[in-house]
Coordinates of C-alpha atoms in Angstrom, one line a residue:
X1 CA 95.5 74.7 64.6
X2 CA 96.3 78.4 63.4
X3 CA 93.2 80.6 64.6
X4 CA 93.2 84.1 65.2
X5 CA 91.2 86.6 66.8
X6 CA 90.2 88.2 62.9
X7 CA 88.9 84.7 62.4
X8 CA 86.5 84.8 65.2
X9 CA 85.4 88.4 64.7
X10 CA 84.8 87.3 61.1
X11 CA 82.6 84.0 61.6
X12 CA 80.5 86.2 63.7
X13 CA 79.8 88.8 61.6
X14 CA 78.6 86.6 58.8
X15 CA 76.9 84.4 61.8
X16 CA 74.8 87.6 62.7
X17 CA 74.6 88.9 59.2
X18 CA 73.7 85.5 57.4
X19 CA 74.9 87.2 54.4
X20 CA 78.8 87.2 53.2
X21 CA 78.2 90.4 51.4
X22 CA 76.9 92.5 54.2
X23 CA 79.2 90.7 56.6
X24 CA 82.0 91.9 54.5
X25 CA 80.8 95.5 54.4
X26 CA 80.2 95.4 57.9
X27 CA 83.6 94.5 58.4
X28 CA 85.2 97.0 55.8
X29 CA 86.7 94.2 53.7
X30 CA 85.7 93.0 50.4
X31 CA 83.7 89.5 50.4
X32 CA 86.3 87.3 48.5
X33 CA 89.3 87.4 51.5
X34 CA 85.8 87.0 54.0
X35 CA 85.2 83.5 52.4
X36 CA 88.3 82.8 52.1
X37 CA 89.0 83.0 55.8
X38 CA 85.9 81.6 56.8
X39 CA 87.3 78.5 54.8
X40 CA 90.5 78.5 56.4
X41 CA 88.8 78.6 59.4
X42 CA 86.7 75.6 59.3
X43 CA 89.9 73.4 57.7
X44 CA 91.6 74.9 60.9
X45 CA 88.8 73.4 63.4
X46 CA 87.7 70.3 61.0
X47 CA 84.1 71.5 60.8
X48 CA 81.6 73.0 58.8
X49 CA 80.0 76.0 60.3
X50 CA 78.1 77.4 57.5
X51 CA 76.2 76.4 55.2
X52 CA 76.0 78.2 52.1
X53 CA 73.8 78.8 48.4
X54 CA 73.5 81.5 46.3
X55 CA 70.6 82.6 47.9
X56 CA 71.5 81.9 51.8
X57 CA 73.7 81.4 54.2
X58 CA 72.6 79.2 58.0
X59 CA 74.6 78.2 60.4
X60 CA 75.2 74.2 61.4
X61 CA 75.0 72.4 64.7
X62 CA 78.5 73.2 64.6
X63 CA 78.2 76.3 63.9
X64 CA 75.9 77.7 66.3
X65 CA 77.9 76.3 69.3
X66 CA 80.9 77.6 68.1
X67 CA 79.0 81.5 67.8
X68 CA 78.5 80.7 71.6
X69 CA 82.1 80.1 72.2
X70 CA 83.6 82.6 69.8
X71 CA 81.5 85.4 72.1
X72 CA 82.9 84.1 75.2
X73 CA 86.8 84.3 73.6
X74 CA 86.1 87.8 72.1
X75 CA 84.3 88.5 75.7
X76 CA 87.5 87.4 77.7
X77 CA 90.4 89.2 75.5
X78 CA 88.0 92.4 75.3
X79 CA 87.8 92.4 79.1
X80 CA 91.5 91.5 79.5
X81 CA 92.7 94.8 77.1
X82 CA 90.2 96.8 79.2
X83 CA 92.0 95.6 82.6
X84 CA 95.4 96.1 80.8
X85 CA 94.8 99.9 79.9
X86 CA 92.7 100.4 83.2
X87 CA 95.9 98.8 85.0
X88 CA 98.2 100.9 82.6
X89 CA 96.5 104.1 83.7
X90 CA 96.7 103.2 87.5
X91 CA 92.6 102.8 87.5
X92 CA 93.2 99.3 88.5
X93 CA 95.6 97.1 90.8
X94 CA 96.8 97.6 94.4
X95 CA 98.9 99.6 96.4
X96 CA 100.3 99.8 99.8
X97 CA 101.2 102.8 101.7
X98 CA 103.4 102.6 105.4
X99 CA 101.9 105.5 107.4
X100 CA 103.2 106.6 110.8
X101 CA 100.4 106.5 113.3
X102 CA 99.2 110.1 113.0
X103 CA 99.3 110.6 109.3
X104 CA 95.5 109.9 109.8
X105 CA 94.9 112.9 111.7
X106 CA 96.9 114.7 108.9
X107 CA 94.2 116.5 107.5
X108 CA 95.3 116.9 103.7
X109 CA 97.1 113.2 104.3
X110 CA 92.9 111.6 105.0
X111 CA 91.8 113.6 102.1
X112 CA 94.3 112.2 99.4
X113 CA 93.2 108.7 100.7
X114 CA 89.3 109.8 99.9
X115 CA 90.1 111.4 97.3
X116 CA 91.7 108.2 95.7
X117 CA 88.7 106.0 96.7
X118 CA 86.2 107.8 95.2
X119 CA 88.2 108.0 92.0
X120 CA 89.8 105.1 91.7
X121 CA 87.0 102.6 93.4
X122 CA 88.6 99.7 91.2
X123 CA 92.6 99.8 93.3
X124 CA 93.1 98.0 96.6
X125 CA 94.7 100.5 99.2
X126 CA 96.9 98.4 101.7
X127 CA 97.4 100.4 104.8
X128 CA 100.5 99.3 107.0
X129 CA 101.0 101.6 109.9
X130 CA 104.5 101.5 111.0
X131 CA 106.4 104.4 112.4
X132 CA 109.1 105.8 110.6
X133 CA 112.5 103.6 111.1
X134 CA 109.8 100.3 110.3
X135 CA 109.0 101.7 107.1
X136 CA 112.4 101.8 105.3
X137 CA 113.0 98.0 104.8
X138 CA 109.6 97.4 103.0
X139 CA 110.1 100.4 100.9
X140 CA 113.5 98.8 100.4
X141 CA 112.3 95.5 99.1
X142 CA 108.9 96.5 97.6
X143 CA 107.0 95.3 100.2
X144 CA 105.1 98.5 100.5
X145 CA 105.1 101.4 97.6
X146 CA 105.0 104.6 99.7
X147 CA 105.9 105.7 103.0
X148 CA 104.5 108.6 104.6
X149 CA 107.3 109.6 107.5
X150 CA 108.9 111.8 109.7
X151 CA 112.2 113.4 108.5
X152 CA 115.2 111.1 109.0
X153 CA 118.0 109.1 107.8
X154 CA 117.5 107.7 104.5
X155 CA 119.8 104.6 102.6
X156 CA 120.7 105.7 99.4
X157 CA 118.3 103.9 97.4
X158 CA 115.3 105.3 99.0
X159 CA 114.3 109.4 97.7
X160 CA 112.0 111.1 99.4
X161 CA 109.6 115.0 98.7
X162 CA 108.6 116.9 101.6
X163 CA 104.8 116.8 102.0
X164 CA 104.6 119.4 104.7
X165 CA 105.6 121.2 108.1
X166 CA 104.3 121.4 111.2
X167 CA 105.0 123.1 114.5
X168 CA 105.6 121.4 117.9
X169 CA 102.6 121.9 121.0
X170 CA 102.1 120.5 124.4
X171 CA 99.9 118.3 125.6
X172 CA 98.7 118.7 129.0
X173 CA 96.0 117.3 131.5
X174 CA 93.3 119.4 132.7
X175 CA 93.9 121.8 135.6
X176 CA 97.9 121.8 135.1
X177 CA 99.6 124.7 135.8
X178 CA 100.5 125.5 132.4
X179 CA 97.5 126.1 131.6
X180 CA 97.4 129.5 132.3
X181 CA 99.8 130.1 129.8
X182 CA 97.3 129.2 127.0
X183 CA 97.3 132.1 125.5
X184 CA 100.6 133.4 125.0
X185 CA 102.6 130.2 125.1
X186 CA 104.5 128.0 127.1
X187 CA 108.2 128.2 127.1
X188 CA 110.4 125.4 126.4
X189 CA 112.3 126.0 129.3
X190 CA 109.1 125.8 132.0
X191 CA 109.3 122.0 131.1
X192 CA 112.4 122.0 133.9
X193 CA 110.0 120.8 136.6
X194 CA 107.6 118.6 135.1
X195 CA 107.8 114.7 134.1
X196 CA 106.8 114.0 130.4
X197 CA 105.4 111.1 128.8
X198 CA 107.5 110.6 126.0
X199 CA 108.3 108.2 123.0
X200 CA 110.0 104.8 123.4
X201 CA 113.4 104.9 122.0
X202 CA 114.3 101.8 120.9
X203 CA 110.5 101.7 118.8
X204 CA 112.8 104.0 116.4
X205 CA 110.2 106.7 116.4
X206 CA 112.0 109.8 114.8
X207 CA 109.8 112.0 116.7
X208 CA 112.2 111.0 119.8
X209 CA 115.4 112.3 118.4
X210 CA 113.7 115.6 117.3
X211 CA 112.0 116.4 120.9
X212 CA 114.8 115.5 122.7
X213 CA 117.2 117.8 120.0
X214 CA 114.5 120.2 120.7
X215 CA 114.8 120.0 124.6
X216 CA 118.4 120.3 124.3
X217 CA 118.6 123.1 122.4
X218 CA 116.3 124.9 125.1
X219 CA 118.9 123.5 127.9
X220 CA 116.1 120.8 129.5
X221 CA 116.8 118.0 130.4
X222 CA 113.9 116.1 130.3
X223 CA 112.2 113.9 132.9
X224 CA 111.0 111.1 131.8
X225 CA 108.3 109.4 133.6
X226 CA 106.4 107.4 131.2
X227 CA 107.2 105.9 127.7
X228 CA 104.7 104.4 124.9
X229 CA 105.0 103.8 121.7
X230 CA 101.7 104.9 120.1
X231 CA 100.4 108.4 119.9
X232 CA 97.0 107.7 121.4
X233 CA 98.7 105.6 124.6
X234 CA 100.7 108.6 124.9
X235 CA 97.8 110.8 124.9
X236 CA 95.9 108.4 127.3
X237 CA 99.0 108.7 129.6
X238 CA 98.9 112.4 129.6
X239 CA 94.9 111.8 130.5
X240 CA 95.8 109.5 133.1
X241 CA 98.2 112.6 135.0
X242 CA 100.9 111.1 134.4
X243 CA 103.0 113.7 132.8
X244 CA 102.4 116.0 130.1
X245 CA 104.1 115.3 126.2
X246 CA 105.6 117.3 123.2
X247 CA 103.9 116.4 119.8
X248 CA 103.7 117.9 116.7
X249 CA 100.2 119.9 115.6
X250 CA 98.5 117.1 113.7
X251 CA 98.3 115.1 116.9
X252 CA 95.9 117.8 118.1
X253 CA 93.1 116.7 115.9
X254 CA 93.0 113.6 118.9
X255 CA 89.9 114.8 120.5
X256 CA 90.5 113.2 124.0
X257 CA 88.6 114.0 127.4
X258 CA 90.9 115.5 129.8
X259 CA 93.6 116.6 127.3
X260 CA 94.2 120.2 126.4
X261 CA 97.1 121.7 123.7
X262 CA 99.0 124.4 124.2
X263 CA 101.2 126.5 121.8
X264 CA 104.9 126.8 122.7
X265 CA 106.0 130.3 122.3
X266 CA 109.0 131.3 120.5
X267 CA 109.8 128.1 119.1
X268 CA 111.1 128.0 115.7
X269 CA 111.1 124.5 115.2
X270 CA 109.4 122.1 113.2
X271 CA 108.7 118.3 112.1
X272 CA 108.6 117.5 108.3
X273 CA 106.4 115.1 107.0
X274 CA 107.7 113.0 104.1
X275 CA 106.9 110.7 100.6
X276 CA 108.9 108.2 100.4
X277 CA 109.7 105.9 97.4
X278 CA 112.5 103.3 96.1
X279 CA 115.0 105.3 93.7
X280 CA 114.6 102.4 91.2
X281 CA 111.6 100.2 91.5
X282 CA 109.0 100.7 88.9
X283 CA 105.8 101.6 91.4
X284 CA 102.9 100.4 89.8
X285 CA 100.5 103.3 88.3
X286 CA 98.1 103.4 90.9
X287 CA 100.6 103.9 92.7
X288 CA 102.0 106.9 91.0
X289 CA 98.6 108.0 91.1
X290 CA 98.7 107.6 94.9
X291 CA 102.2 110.2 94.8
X292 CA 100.4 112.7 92.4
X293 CA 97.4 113.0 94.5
X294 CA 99.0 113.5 97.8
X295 CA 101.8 116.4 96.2
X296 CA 98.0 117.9 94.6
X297 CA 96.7 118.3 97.7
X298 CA 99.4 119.6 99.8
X299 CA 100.0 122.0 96.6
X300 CA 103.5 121.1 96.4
X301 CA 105.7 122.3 93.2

């Protein structure tokens, strides 16, 4: 059996029409080849579908059920080319995105993700929160598409694009003596005397090695008194009295009662926040999408 998609299209045009001629203008043919493939068409499927004078043209028993079915084929392959160009153009399919535990709070980082959803209702967004070191074997085997990062060490295989910047504060509990440096700053090497809540180390949180380079470079040696591996445990800690915490500026839009922020004066440094993708695998297009939306918005060239 040699049918083709023509074939259908054709029996229904001459179904709805009743008429070869105007089926055959319809369809931009001439009305010879239109019989001639209707014919082939019913030697192909051993049934007569039409029946035919010189005056009409009615369908058979046959016939009409097969109009049903020919809809349903041409329905299907119609909606399957429309899912294949929607998928082609990334406005269909899934993606999945590793994302430290404050990329959230990154404010240009939550309005890429809305931004996406309400343009691209049709692709499933996986979120995986890992923190930076977690992320590099699943972008390594495909596992997840993007990761959004801190700055570190990357295997060859893996590129990354700098998303943004931002500055180091302090986190303190209310009434602490720092305090009263609010306004001009706290200095790196005030944090001598007091115990810090800081992040766990063997997590792989990259956010470690950069505080404590940053302590170092001040000549403090911190003292640690509590580690956690989460931003908002670290927060709650710092709550709790327990000690106060270095983190970078996006963990200050954690509205928590009995933490206050504090600028650090005369500090230079930063944290860089990076996309991160496989060198070679061919991300799928929403995913591309994802990428092109997120360098938009932080207005990157």
């Amino acid at each position: 059996m040699n049918i083709e998609l023509r074939h259908l299209r054709y029996f229904i045009a001459v179904a709805e029409e009743l008429h070869f001629g105007r089926a055959a203008e319809r369809l931009n043919i001439s009305q010879p080849p239109l019989s001639q493939q209707i014919q082939s068409l019913e030697a192909n499927i051993n049934a007569q579908l039409l029946v035919r004078n010189n005056r009409n043209v009615s369908l058979t028993s046959a016939g009409h059920m097969f109009l049903q079915e020919a809809y349903q084929v041409i329905a299907q392959v119609d909606a399957a080319a429309t899912r294949a160009a929607r998928m082609q153009q990334g406005e269909l399919g899934e993606i999945s995105i590793g994302f430290t535990s404050t990329a959230p709070f990154m404010h240009n980082v939550a309005l890429s993700l809305r931004q996406f959803r309400e343009r691209y209702p049709d692709v499933a967004i996986h979120m995986h929160q890992m923190n930076t070191k977690q992320q590099i074997a699943p972008l390594q085997t495909g596992r997840i598409d993007i990761g959004i990062m801190r700055n570190t060490l990357l295997p060859d295989n893996l590129t990354h694009q700098l998303l943004f910047r931002e500055r180091f504060m302090l986190a303190v509990y209310d009434d602490h003596p720092l305090l009263r440096y609010a306004d001009k700053g706290v200095e790196l090497e005030m944090l001598s005397d007091y115990p810090l809540v800081f992040f766990e180390r063997d997590v792989g949180t990259a956010l470690y090695d950069e505080i404590i380079a940053l302590l170092a470079n001040a000549g403090v040696t911190p003292i640690i008194s509590q580690e956690a591996g989460e931003a908002m445990t670290i927060l709650g800690l710092v709550a709790a009295g327990l000690g106060i915490s270095i983190i970078t500026e996006s963990f200050t839009r954690m509205k928590l009662d009995g933490v206050q922020y504090l600028p650090l004066a005369n500090n230079p440094a930063y944290s860089e926040v990076w996309l991160v993708k496989h060198k070679s695998c061919n991300n799928s297009a929403a995913a591309d999408r994802m990428t092109d939306l997120l360098i938009a918005t932080f207005d990157l060239k």
